[in-house]
Coordinates of C-alpha atoms in Angstrom, one line a residue:
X1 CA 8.8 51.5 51.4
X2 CA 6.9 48.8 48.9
X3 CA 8.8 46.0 47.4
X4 CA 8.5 46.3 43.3
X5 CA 7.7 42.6 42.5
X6 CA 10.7 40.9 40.8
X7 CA 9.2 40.6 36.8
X8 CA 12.4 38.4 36.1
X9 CA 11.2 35.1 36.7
X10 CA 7.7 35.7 34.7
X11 CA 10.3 37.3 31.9
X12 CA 11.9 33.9 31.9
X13 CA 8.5 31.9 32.3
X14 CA 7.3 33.5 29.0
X15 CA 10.3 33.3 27.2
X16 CA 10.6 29.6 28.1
X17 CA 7.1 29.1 26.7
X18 CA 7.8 30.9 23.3
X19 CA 10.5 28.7 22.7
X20 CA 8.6 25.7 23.3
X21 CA 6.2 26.8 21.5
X22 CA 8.5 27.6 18.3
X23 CA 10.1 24.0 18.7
X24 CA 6.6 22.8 18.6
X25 CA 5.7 24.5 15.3
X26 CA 9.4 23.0 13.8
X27 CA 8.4 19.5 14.9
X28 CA 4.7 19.3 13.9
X29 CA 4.8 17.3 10.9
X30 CA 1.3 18.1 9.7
X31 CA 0.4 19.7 6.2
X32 CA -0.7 22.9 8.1
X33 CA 2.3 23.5 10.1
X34 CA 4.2 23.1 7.1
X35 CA 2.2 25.6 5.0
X36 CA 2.5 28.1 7.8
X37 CA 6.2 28.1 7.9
X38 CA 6.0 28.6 3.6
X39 CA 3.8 31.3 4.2
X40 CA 6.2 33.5 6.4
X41 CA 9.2 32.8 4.0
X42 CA 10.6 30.1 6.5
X43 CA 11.9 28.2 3.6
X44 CA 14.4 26.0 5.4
X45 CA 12.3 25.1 8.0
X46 CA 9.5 24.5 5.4
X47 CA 11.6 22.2 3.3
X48 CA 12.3 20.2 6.7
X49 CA 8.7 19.8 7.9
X50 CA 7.5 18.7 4.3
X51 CA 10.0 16.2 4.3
X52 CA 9.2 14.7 7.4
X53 CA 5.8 14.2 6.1
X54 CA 4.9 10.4 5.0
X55 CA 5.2 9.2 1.5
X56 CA 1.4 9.4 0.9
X57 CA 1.3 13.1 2.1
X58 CA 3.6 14.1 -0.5
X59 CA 1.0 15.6 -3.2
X60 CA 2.3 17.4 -6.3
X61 CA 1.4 20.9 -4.2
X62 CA 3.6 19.6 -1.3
X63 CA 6.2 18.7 -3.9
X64 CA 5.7 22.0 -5.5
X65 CA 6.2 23.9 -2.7
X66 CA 9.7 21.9 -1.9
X67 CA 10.7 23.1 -5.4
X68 CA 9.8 27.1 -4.4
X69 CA 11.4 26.7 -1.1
X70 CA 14.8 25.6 -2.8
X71 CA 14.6 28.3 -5.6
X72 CA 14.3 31.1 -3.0
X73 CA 17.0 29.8 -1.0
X74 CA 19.0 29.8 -4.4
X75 CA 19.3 25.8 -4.6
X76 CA 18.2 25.5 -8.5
X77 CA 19.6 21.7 -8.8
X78 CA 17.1 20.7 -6.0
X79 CA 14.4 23.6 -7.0
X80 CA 14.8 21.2 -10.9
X81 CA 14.7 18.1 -8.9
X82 CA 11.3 18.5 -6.8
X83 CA 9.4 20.7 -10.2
X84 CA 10.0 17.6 -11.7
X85 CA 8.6 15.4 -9.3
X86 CA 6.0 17.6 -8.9
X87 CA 5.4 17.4 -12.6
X88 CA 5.2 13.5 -12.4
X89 CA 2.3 13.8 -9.9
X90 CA 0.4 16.4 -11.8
X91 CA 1.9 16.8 -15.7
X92 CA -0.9 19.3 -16.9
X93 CA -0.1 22.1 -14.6
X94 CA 0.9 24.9 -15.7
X95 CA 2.4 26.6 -12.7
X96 CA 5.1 23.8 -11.8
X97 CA 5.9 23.5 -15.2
X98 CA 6.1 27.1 -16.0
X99 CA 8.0 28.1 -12.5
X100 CA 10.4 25.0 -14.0
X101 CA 10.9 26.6 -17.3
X102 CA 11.7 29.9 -15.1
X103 CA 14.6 28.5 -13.0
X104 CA 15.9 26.8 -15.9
X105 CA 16.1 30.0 -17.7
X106 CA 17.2 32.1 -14.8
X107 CA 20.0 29.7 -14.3
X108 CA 20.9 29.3 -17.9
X109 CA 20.1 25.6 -18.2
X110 CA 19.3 25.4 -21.8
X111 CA 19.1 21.6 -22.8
X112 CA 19.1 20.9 -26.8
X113 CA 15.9 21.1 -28.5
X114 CA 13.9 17.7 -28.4
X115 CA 13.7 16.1 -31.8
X116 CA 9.7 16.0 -33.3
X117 CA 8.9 12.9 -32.6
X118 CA 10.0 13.0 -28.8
X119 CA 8.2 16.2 -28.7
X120 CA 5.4 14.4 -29.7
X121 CA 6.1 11.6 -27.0
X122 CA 5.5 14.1 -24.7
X123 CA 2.0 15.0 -25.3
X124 CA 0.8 12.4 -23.0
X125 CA 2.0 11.1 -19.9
X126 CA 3.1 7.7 -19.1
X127 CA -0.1 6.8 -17.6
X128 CA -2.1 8.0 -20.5
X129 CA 0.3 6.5 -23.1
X130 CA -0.6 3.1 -21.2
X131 CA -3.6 3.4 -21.2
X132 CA -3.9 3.7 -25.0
X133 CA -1.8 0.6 -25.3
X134 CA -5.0 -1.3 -23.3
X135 CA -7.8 0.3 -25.1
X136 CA -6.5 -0.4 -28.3
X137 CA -5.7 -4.2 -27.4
X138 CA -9.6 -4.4 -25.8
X139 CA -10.8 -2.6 -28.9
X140 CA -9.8 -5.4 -31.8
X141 CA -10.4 -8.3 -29.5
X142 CA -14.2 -7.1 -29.2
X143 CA -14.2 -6.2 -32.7
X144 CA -12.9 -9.8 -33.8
X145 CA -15.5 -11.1 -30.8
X146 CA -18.6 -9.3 -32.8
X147 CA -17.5 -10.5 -36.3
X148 CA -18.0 -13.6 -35.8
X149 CA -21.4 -13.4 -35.6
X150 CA -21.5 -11.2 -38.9
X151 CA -20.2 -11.9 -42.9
X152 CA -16.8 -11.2 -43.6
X153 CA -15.6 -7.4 -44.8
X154 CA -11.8 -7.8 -45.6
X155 CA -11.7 -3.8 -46.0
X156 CA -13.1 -2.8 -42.7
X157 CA -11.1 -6.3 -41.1
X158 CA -7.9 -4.5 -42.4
X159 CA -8.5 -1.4 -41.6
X160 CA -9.3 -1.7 -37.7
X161 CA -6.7 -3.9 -37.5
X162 CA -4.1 -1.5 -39.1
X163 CA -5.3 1.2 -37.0
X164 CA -5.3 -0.9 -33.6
X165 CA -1.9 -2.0 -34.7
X166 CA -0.6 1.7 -34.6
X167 CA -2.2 2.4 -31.8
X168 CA -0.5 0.0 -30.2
X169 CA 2.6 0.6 -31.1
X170 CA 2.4 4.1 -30.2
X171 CA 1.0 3.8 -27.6
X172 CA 4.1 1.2 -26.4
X173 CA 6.7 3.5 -27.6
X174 CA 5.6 6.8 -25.9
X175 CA 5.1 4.5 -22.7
X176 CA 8.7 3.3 -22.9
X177 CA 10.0 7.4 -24.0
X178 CA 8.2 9.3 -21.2
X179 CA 9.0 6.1 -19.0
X180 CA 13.0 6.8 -19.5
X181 CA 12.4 10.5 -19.0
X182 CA 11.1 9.7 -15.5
X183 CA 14.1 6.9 -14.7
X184 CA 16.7 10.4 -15.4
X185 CA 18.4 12.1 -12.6
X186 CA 19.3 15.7 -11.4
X187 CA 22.3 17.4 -10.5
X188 CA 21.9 18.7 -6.7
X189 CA 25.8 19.8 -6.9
X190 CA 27.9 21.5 -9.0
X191 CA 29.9 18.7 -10.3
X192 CA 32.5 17.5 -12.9
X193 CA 32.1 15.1 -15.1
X194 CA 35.2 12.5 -15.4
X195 CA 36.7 10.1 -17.8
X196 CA 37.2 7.2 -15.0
X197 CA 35.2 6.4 -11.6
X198 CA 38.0 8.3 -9.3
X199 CA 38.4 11.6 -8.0
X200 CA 41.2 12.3 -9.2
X201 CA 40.0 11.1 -12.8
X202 CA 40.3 13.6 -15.8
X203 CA 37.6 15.9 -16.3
X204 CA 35.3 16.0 -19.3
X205 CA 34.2 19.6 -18.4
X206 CA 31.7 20.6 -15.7
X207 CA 27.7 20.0 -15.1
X208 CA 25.8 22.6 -13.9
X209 CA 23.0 22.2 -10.9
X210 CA 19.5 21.2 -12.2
X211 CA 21.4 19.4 -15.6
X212 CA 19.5 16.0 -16.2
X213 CA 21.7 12.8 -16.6
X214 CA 21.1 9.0 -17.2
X215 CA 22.7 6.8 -15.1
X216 CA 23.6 3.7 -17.1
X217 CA 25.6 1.5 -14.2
X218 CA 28.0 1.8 -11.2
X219 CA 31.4 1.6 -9.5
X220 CA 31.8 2.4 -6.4
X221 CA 30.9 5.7 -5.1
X222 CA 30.4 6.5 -8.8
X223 CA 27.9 6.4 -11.4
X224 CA 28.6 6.0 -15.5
X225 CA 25.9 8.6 -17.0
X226 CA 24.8 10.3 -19.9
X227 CA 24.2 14.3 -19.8
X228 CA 21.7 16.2 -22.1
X229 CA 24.4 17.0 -24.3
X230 CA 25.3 13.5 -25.0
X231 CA 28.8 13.4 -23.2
X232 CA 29.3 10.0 -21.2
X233 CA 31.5 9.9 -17.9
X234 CA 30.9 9.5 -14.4
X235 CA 29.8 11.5 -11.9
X236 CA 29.8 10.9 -7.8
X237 CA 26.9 9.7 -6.5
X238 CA 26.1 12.0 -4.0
X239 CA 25.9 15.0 -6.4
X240 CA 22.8 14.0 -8.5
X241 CA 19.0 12.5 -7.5
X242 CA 16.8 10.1 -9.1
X243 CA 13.4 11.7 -10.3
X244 CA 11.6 9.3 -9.2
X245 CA 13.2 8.0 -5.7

């Protein structure tokens, strides 16, 4: 009678390999590895191998998908935080800003309606807004550089100099605005916001993951912040991130 050959240790050889090979794909830190577990809905796993990533690997479509990862796992404070980092990287698109705008509404995160002069603010970005600042500064000391050589013209002296003045001073002020936007933080945890810097402090009501707040100074394991609503008190530090880190 033939012996069946025992198919228990190549079971085990294979299944040993498969496993290596999964904790392979979770530890490979490259951009590809990280897409492919996006891809096939491994969101937690996704989220870990973007992080490990290097600072300079962190483009606003690595950043982007971060912010997808956390909405699908239901995680709208962090889904908010990494949008807007995202959005930092690359303002003009129109897919991290509108996937934003859909969390925010999904999640009921309504902040108060900008006044018209922020809104305008935010046409530009901070990088834009400085750059007007240095044109405008270049563009009157070559103008007063060629006038020398040329007869005097009060009028058109006035005028360019009006003009590069509000330039200027736009250009200062929406590079200050959009500059204060980015130095806001986001709440990662449901949180409450209290009247002194202990836990068992009185509550000023509760702030919802993805809110926006300003942190203004700190005490202890506490920060003194701002929310969009205007209401002042201080939150734990653990339950809110800085846009920019």
């Amino acid at each position: 009678m033939k012996k069946r050959p025992c198919l228990m240790p190549v079971f085990l050889i294979l299944l040993t390999c498969s496993h290596a090979m999964a904790d392979g794909r979770l530890q490979d830190t490259s951009i590809d590895a990280c897409n492919a577990l996006y891809h096939e809905n491994n969101f937690e796993d996704a989220i870990g191998c973007y992080q490990r990533l290097s600072n300079s690997e962190h483009s606003a479509n690595v950043l982007y998908n971060i912010a997808n990862s956390y909405a699908q796992l239901d995680q709208p404070g962090y889904s908010v935080l990494y949008y807007l980092r995202a959005l930092s990287l690359n303002p003009g698109d129109s897919d991290i800003s509108g996937n934003l705008a859909m969390v925010k509404d999904e999640k009921g995160l309504f902040p108060p309606e900008k006044p018209a002069i922020l809104r305008f603010f935010s046409l530009l970005t901070l990088a834009q807004w400085s750059i007007l600042c240095l044109l405008s500064a270049a563009g009157y000391l070559v103008f007063a550089c060629t006038r020398l050589s040329r007869p005097k013209n009060m009028v058109l002296e006035t005028f360019v100099l009006l003009l590069c003045t509000i330039l200027l001073a736009a250009g200062v002020f929406g590079a200050g605005t959009r500059y204060r936007e980015w130095q806001q933080a986001v709440v990662v945890k449901d949180s409450r916001l209290l009247v002194s810097p202990f836990e068992n402090g009185a509550s000023l009501g509760s702030i919802d993951q993805g809110s926006l707040v300003s942190p203004h100074k700190e005490h202890g394991d506490y920060w003194y912040v701002t929310d969009e609503r205007g209401r002042k008190g201080w939150l734990k530090a653990e339950t809110f991130e800085s846009i920019l880190p």
